[in-house]
Short mmCIF file of C-alpha atoms in Angstrom, two decimals:
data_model
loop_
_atom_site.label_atom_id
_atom_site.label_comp_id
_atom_site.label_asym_id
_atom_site.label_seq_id
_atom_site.Cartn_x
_atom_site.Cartn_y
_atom_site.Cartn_z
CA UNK A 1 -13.80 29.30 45.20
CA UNK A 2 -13.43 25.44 46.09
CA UNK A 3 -12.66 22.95 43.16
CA UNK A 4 -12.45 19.78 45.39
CA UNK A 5 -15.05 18.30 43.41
CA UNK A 6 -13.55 19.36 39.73
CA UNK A 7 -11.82 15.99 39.15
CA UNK A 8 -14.76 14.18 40.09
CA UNK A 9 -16.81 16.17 37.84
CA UNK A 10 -14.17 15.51 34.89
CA UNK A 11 -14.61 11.47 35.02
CA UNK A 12 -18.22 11.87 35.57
CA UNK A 13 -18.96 13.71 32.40
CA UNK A 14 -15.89 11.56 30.45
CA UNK A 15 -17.85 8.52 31.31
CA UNK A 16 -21.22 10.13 30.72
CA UNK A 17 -19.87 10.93 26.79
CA UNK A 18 -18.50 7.53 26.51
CA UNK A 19 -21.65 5.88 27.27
CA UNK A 20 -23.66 8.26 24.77
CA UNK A 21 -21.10 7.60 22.17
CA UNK A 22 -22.13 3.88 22.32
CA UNK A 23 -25.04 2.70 20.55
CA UNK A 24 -27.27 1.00 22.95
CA UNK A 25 -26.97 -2.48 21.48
CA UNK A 26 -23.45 -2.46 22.58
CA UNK A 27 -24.39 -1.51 26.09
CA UNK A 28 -26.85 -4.08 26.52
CA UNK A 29 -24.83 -6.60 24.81
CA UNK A 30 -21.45 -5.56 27.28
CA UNK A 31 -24.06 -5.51 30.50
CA UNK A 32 -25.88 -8.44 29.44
CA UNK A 33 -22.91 -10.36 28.65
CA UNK A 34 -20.59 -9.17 31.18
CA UNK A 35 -23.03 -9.95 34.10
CA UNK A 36 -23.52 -13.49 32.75
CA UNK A 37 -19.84 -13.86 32.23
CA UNK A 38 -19.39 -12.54 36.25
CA UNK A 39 -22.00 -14.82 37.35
CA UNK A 40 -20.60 -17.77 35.64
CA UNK A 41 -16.93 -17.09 37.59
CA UNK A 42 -18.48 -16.47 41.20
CA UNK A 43 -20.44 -20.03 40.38
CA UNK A 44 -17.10 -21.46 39.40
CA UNK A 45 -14.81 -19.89 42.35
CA UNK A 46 -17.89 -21.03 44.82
CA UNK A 47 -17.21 -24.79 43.67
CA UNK A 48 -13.68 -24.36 43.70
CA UNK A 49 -13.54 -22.60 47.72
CA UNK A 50 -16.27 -25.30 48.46
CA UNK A 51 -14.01 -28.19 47.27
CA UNK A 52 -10.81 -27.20 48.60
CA UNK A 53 -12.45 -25.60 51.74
CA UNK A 54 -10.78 -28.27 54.48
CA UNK A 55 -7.43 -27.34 52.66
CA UNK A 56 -7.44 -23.69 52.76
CA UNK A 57 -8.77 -23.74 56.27
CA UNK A 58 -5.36 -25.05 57.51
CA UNK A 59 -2.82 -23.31 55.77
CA UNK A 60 -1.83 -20.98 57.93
CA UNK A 61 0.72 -18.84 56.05
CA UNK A 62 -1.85 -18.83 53.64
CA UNK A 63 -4.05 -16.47 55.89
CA UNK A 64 -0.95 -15.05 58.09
CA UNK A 65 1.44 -14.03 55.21
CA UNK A 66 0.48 -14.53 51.58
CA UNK A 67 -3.39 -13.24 51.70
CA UNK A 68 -2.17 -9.86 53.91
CA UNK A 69 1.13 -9.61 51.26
CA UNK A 70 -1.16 -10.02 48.06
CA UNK A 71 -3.72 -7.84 49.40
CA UNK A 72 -0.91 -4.87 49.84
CA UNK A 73 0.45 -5.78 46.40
CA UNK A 74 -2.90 -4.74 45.17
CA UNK A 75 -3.51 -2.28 46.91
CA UNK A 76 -0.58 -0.68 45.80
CA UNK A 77 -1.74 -1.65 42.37
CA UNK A 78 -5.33 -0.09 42.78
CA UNK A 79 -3.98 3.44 44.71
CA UNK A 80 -1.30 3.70 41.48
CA UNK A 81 -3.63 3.67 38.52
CA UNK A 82 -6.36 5.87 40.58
CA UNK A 83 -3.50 8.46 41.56
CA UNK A 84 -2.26 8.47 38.38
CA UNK A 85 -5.88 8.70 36.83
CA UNK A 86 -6.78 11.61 38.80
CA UNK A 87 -3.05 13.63 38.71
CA UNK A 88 -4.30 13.36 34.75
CA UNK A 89 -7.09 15.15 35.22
CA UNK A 90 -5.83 17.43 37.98
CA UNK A 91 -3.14 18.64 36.01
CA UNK A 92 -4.95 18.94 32.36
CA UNK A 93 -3.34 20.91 30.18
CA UNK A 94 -6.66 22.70 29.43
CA UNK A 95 -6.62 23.62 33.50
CA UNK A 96 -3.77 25.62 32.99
CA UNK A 97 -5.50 28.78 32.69
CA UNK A 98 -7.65 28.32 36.16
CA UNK A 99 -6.14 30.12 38.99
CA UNK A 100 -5.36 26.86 40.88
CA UNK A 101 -2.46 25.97 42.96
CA UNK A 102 -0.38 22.48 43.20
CA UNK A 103 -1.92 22.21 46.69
CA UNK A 104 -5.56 23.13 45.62
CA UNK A 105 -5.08 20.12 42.89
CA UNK A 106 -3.26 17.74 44.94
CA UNK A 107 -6.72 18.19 46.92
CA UNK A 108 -8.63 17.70 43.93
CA UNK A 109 -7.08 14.55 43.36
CA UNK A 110 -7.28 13.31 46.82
CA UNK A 111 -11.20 13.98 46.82
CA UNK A 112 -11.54 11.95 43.79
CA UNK A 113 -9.45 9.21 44.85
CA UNK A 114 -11.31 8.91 48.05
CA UNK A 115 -14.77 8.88 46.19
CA UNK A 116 -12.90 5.69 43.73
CA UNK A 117 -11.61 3.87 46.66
CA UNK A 118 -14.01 3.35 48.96
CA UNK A 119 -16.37 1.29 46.93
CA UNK A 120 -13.52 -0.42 46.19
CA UNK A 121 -12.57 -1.25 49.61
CA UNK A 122 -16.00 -2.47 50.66
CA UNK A 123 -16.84 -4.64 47.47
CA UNK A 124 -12.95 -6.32 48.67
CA UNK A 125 -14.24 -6.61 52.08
CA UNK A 126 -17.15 -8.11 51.35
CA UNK A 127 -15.59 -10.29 48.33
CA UNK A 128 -13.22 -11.64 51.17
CA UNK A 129 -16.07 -12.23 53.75
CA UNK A 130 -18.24 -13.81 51.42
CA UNK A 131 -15.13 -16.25 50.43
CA UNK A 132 -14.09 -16.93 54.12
CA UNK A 133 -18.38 -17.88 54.64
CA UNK A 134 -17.88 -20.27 51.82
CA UNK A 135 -15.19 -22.38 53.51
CA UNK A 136 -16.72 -22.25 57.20
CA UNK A 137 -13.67 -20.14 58.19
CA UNK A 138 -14.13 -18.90 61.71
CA UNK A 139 -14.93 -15.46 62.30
CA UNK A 140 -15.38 -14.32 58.78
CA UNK A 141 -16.33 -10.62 59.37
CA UNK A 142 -13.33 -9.97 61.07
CA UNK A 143 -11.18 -11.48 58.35
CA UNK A 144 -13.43 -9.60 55.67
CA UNK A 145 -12.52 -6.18 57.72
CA UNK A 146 -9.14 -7.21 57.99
CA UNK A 147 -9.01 -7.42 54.23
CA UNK A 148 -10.25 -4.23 53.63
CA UNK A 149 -7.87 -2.10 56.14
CA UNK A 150 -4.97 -3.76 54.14
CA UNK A 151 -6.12 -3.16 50.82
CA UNK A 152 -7.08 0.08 51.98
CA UNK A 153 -3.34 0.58 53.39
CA UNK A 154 -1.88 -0.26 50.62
CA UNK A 155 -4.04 1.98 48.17
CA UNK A 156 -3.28 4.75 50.44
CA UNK A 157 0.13 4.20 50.75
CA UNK A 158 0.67 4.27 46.65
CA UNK A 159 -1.72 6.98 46.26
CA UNK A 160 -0.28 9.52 48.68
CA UNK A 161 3.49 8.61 47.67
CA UNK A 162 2.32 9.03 44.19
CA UNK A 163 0.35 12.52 45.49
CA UNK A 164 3.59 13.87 46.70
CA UNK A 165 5.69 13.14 43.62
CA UNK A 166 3.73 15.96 41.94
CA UNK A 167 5.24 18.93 43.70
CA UNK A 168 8.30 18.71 41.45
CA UNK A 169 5.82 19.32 38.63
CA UNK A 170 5.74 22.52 36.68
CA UNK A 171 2.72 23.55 35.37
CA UNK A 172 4.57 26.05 32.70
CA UNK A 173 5.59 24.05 29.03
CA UNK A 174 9.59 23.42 28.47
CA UNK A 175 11.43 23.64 26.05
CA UNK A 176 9.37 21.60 22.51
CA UNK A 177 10.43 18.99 20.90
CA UNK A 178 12.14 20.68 18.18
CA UNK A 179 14.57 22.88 20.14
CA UNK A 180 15.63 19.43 21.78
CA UNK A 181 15.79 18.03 18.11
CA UNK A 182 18.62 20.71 17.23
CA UNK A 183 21.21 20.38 20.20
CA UNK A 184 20.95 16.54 20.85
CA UNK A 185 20.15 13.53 18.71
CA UNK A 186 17.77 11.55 19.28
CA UNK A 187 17.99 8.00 21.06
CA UNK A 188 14.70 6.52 19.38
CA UNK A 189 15.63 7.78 15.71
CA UNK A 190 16.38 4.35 14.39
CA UNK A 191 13.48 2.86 15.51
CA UNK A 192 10.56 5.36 15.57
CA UNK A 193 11.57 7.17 11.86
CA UNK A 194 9.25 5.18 9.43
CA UNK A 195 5.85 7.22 8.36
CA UNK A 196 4.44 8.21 10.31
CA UNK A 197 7.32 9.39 12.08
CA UNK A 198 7.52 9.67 15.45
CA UNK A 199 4.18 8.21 16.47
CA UNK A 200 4.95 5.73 19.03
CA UNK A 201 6.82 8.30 20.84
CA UNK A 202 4.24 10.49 20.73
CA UNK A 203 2.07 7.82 22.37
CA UNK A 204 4.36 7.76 24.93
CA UNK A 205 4.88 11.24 25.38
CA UNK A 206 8.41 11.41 24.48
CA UNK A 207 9.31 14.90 22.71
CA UNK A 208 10.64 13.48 18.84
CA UNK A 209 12.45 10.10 20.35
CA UNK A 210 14.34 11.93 23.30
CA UNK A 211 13.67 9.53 26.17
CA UNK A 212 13.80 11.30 29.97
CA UNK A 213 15.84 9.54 32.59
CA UNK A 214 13.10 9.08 35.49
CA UNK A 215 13.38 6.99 38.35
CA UNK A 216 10.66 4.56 37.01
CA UNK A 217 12.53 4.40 34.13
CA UNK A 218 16.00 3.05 35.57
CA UNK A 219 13.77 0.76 37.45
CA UNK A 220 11.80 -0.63 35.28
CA UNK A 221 15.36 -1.14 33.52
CA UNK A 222 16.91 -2.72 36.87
CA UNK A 223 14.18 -5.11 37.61
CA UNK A 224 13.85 -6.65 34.44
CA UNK A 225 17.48 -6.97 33.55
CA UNK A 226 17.59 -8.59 36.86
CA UNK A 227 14.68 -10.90 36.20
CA UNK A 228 16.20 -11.88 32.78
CA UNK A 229 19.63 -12.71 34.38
CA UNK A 230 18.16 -14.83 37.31
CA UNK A 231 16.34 -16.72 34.88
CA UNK A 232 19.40 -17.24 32.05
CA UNK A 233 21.30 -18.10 35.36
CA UNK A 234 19.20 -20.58 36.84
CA UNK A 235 18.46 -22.32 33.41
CA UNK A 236 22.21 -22.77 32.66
CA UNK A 237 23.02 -24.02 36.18
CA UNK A 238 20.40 -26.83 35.76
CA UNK A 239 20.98 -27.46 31.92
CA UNK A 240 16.90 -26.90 31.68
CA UNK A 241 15.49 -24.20 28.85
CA UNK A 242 11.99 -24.04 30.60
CA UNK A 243 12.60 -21.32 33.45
CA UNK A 244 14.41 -19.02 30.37
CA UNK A 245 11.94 -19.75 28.01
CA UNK A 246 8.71 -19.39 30.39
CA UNK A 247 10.62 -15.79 31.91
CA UNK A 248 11.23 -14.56 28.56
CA UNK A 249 7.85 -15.43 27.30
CA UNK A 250 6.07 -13.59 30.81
CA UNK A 251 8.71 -10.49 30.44
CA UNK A 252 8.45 -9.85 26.94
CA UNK A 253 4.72 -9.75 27.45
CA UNK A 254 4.68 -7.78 30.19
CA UNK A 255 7.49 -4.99 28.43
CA UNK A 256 4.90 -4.90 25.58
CA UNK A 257 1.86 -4.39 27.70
CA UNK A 258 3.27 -1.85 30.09
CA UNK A 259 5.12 0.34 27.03
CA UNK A 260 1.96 0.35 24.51
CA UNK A 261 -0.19 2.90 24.23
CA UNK A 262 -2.83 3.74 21.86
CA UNK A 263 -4.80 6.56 22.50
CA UNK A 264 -3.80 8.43 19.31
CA UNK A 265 -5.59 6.33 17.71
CA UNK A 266 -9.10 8.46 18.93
CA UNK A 267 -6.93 11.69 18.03
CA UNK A 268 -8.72 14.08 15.30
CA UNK A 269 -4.89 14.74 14.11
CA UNK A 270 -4.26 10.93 13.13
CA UNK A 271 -7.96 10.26 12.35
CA UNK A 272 -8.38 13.15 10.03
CA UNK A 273 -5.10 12.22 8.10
CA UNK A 274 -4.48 9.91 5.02
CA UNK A 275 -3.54 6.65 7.14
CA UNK A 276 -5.55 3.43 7.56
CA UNK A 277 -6.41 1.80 10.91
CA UNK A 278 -3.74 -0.97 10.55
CA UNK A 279 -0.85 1.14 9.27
CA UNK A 280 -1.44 3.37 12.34
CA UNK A 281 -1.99 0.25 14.49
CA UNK A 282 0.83 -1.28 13.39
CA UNK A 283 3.32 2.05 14.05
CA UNK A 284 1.72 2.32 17.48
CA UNK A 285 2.73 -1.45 18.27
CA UNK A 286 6.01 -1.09 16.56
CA UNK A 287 8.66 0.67 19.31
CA UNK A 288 6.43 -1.39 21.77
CA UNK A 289 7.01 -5.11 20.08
CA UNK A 290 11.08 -3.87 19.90
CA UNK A 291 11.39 -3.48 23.26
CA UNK A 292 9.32 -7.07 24.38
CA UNK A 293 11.51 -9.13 21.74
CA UNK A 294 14.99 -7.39 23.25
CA UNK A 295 13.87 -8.44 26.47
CA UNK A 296 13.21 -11.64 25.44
CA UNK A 297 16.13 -12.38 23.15
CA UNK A 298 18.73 -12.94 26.37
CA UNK A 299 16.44 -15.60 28.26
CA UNK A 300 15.62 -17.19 25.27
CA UNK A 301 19.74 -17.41 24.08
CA UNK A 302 19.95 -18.39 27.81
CA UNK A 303 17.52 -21.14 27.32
CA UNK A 304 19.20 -22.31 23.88
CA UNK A 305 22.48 -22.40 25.02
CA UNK A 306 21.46 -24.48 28.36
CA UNK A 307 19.52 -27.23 26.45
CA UNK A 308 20.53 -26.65 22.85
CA UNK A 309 18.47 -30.54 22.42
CA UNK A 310 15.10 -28.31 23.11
CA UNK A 311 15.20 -25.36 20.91
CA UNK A 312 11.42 -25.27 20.21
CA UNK A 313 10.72 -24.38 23.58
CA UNK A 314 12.64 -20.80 23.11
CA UNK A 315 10.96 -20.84 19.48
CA UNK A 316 7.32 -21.68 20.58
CA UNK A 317 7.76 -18.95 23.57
CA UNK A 318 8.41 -16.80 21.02
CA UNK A 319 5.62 -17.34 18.32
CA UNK A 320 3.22 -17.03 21.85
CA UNK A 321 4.71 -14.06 22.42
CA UNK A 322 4.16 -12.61 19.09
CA UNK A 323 0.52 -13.86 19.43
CA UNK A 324 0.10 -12.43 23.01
CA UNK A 325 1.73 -9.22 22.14
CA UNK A 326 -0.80 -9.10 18.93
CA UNK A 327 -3.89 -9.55 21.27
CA UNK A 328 -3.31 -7.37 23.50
CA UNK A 329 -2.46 -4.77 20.93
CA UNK A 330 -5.93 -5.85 19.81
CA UNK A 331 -7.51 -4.90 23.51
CA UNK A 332 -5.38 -1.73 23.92
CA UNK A 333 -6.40 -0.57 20.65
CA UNK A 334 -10.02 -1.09 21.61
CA UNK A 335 -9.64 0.56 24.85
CA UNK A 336 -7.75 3.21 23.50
CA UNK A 337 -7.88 5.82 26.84
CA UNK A 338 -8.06 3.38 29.30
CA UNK A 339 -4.83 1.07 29.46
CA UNK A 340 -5.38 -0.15 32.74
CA UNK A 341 -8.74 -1.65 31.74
CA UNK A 342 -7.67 -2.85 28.58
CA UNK A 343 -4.44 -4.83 30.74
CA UNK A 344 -7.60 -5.78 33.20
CA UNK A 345 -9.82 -7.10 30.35
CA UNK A 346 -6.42 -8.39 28.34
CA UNK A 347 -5.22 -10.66 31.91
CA UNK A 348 -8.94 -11.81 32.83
CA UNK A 349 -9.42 -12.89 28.95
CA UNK A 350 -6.16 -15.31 29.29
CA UNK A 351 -7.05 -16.44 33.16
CA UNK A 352 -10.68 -17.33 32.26
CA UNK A 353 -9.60 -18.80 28.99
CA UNK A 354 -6.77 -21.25 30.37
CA UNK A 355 -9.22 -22.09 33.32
CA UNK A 356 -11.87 -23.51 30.28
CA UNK A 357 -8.84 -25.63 28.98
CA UNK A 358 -8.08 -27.23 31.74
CA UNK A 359 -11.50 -28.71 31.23
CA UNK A 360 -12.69 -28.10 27.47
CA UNK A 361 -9.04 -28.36 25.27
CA UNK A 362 -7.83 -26.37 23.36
CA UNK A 363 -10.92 -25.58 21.39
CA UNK A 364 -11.48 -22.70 24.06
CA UNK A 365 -8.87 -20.75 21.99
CA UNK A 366 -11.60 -20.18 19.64
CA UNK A 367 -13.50 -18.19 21.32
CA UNK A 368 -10.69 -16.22 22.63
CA UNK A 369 -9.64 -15.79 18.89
CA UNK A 370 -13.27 -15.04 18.02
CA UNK A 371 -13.14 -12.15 20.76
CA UNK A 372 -10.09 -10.64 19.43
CA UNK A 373 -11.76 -10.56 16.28
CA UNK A 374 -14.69 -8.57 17.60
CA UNK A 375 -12.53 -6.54 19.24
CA UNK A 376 -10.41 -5.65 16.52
CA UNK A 377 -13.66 -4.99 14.12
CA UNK A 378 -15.05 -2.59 17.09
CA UNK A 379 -11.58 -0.70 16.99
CA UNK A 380 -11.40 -0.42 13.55
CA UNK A 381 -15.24 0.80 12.57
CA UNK A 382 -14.18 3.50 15.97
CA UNK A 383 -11.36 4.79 14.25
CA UNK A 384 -13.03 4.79 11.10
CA UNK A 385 -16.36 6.52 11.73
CA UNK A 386 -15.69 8.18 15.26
#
C-alpha cells in the first residue's frame, strides 16, 4: 500500500483542527486584518518601485548578481523549513508502528514538499513579474520565470540535501535520558536546574541538559564566533563602538530567536501541572536569553573598550535586546508549533514597524507594543483554557 500522500494528509487535518480550535471572531479578525494589512504594503512597495523605477532599471548588478543571489538565499531558506516540516511528520514518533521504510518516507516527504513549493514558486514568479511591470523593465515575463527557476533551485537544492541527511536516522529509541544522566554529567545543569527543571531542554529536545555535537551545531558555533570577532575587530581598528554594538545587538537577537522554542507550552503534561503561564514562559525563555546575552557580551566589551567615551551605545543595544528578545518570546509563545511563522510574523512586525517611523516617529512603537500585548493575552487565555 502507497503512503505518498500520508504527510500531506497530516498538515491537512493539523491545520483543519487549528482552524476549528479558533473561535470565528479571531478568524475573521486575522483575515480581515491581515488582508488589509497586505494590501496596505503592496500599495506602499507600488509607490516605492514607481518612484525609484529609473534607478533600479540601471543597476545592473542589481538584476545580474544580488536579485539571482537573494533569490537562492531564500530559496534555501523556504526548501529548509518545508524539509524539515515534512521529515517531522514523516518520521512521527506515532508512525513508528506502520510498516514503512526510510525510502517509502523520504517519498512521503518529497510529495508533500512538492505540493508546498509550487504555489510558492508561482506566487514568487508572479510577485517578481508584477514588480519588474511596475518599473517598465523590459521583458518582464522572462525575468518573472527567471525568478522562479532560481527560487525553485534553491528550494530544491536545501530540500533534497536536507532529504538525504535522514538516512543516518534510526527509527528505534536510544538510550533515555536517565541512563545518560548516570555515566556523564550534564553540560546544561547550571543553567537549566531551577523548577521546573529541565524544561528548556526539553524544548529543545536535549535528553536532561546533555547537548549532541551535530554539524549544525559546531556551525552555528563557528559562524557566530566569527561574526562576533570581525565585528570586535573592526570596531577596535577604527576606535568606533557602532559596528560592535549594532553586531551584538543583530546576533544576540538572532541566537535568541533561532534557540527558543515553546511548544510545551500547548503540552497536556505542563498545562495540566501546578505552574502559571509566566513562570513556564519565563523557564522556556531562560537557557534561550543566556545564550543571546553571551553572544552579545564580547561585541559589546569590544565596542566599550574601542570608544570607552560612548558606552550607552553598548548599554542601549543591550536594553533593545532585552526588549527584542521579550517580543519575540511574546510571538513564539503565541505561535507555539510553528517557529518559523512566529520568526516570519516576529521580522515583518519590526520591518513594517520601522518603515511607519521613518514617516510617523516613534509613536508607531505603540502599536507594536499594543500588538505584543494582544499577543501575549491570546497566549496566555491558550494556555490557560486550551
Amino acid at each position: 500500500m502507497r503512503h505518498d500522500r500520508l504527510v500531506l494528509t497530516l498538515l491537512r487535518r493539523e491545520l483543519s483542527a487549528g482552524l476549528r480550535s479558533m473561535r470565528c471572531r479571531d478568524i475573521a479578525w486575522i483575515v480581515a486584518g491581515g488582508a488589509a494589512l497586505l494590501a496596505y504594503a503592496i500599495a506602499d512597495i507600488v509607490l516605492a518601485l514607481q518612484a525609484a523605477a529609473a534607478t533600479l532599471r540601471q543597476e545592473q548588478a542589481l538584476w545580474l548578481l544580488g536579485l539571482p543571489g537573494a533569490l537562492l538565499i531564500l530559496g534555501g531558506f523556504a526548501g529548509n523549513a518545508l524539509a524539515r516540516l515534512c521529515l517531522s511528520r514523516a518520521f512521527a514518533p506515532f508512525l513508528k508502528a506502520l510498516p514503512l521504510s526510510l525510502r517509502e518516507r523520504r517519498r512521503m516527504a518529497t510529495v508533500a514538499i512538492f505540493a508546498m513549493g509550487v504555489p510558492l514558486v508561482v506566487a514568487l514568479m508572479a510577485a517578481v513579474g508584477l514588480g519588474c511591470a511596475v518599473i517598465a523593465k523590459p521583458l518582464a515575463p522572462v525575468w518573472g520565470l527567471g525568478a522562479a527557476i532560481l527560487f525553485a533551485a534553491g528550494l530544491w537544492a536545501a530540500a533534497g540535501w536536507r532529504l538525504r541527511g535522514r538516512d543516518t536516522i534510526s527509527l528505534d529509541d536510544k538510550a533515555g535520558p536517565l541512563g545518560d544522566g548516570r555515566r556523564r554529567r550534564p553540560w546544561l545543569g547550571a543553567f537549566d536546574r531551577s523548577a521546573p527543571a529541565w524544561l528548556s531542554s526539553w524544548a529543545l529536545g536535549l535528553p536532561a541538559g546533555h547537548v549532541r555535537a551535530s554539524w549544525r551545531l559546531v556551525g552555528a558555533a563557528v559562524f557566530f564566533g566569527f561574526v562576533a570577532a570581525l565585528s570586535a575587530a573592526i570596531s577596535l581598528v577604527h576606535h568606533d563602538a557602532v559596528p560592535a554594538a549594532m553586531a551584538g545587538l543583530t546576533g544576540g537577537l538572532l541566537v535568541f530567536m533561532l534557540s527558543a522554542r515553546f511548544h510545551p507550552l500547548g503540552s497536556p503534561v505542563l498545562r495540566t501541572a501546578p505552574i502559571g503561564f509566566v513562570r513556564a514562559w519565563l523557564r522556556l525563555a531562560r537557557l534561550p536569553l543566556q545564550l543571546s546575552l553571551a553572544f552579545f557580551l564580547m561585541p559589546a566589551g569590544a565596542a566599550l573598550a574601542a570608544e570607552p567615551s560612548a558606552w550607552t551605545m553598548p548599554l542601549a543595544s543591550g536594553l533593545w535586546l532585552l526588549a527584542l528578545n521579550g517580543a519575540y518570546a511574546v510571538f513564539a509563545a503565541y505561535f507555539m508549533t510553528a517557529p518559523f511563522v512566529a520568526a516570519l510574523s516576529f521580522l515583518g512586525a519590526i520591518a513594517y514597524t520601522s518603515y511607519e517611523s521613518l514617516e510617523y516617529g516613534r509613536t508607531v512603537l505603540i502599536g507594536f507594543a499594543a500588538l505584543v500585548l494582544f499577543l501575549w493575552h491570546r497566549a496566555q487565555r491558550r494556555y490557560r483554557h486550551g
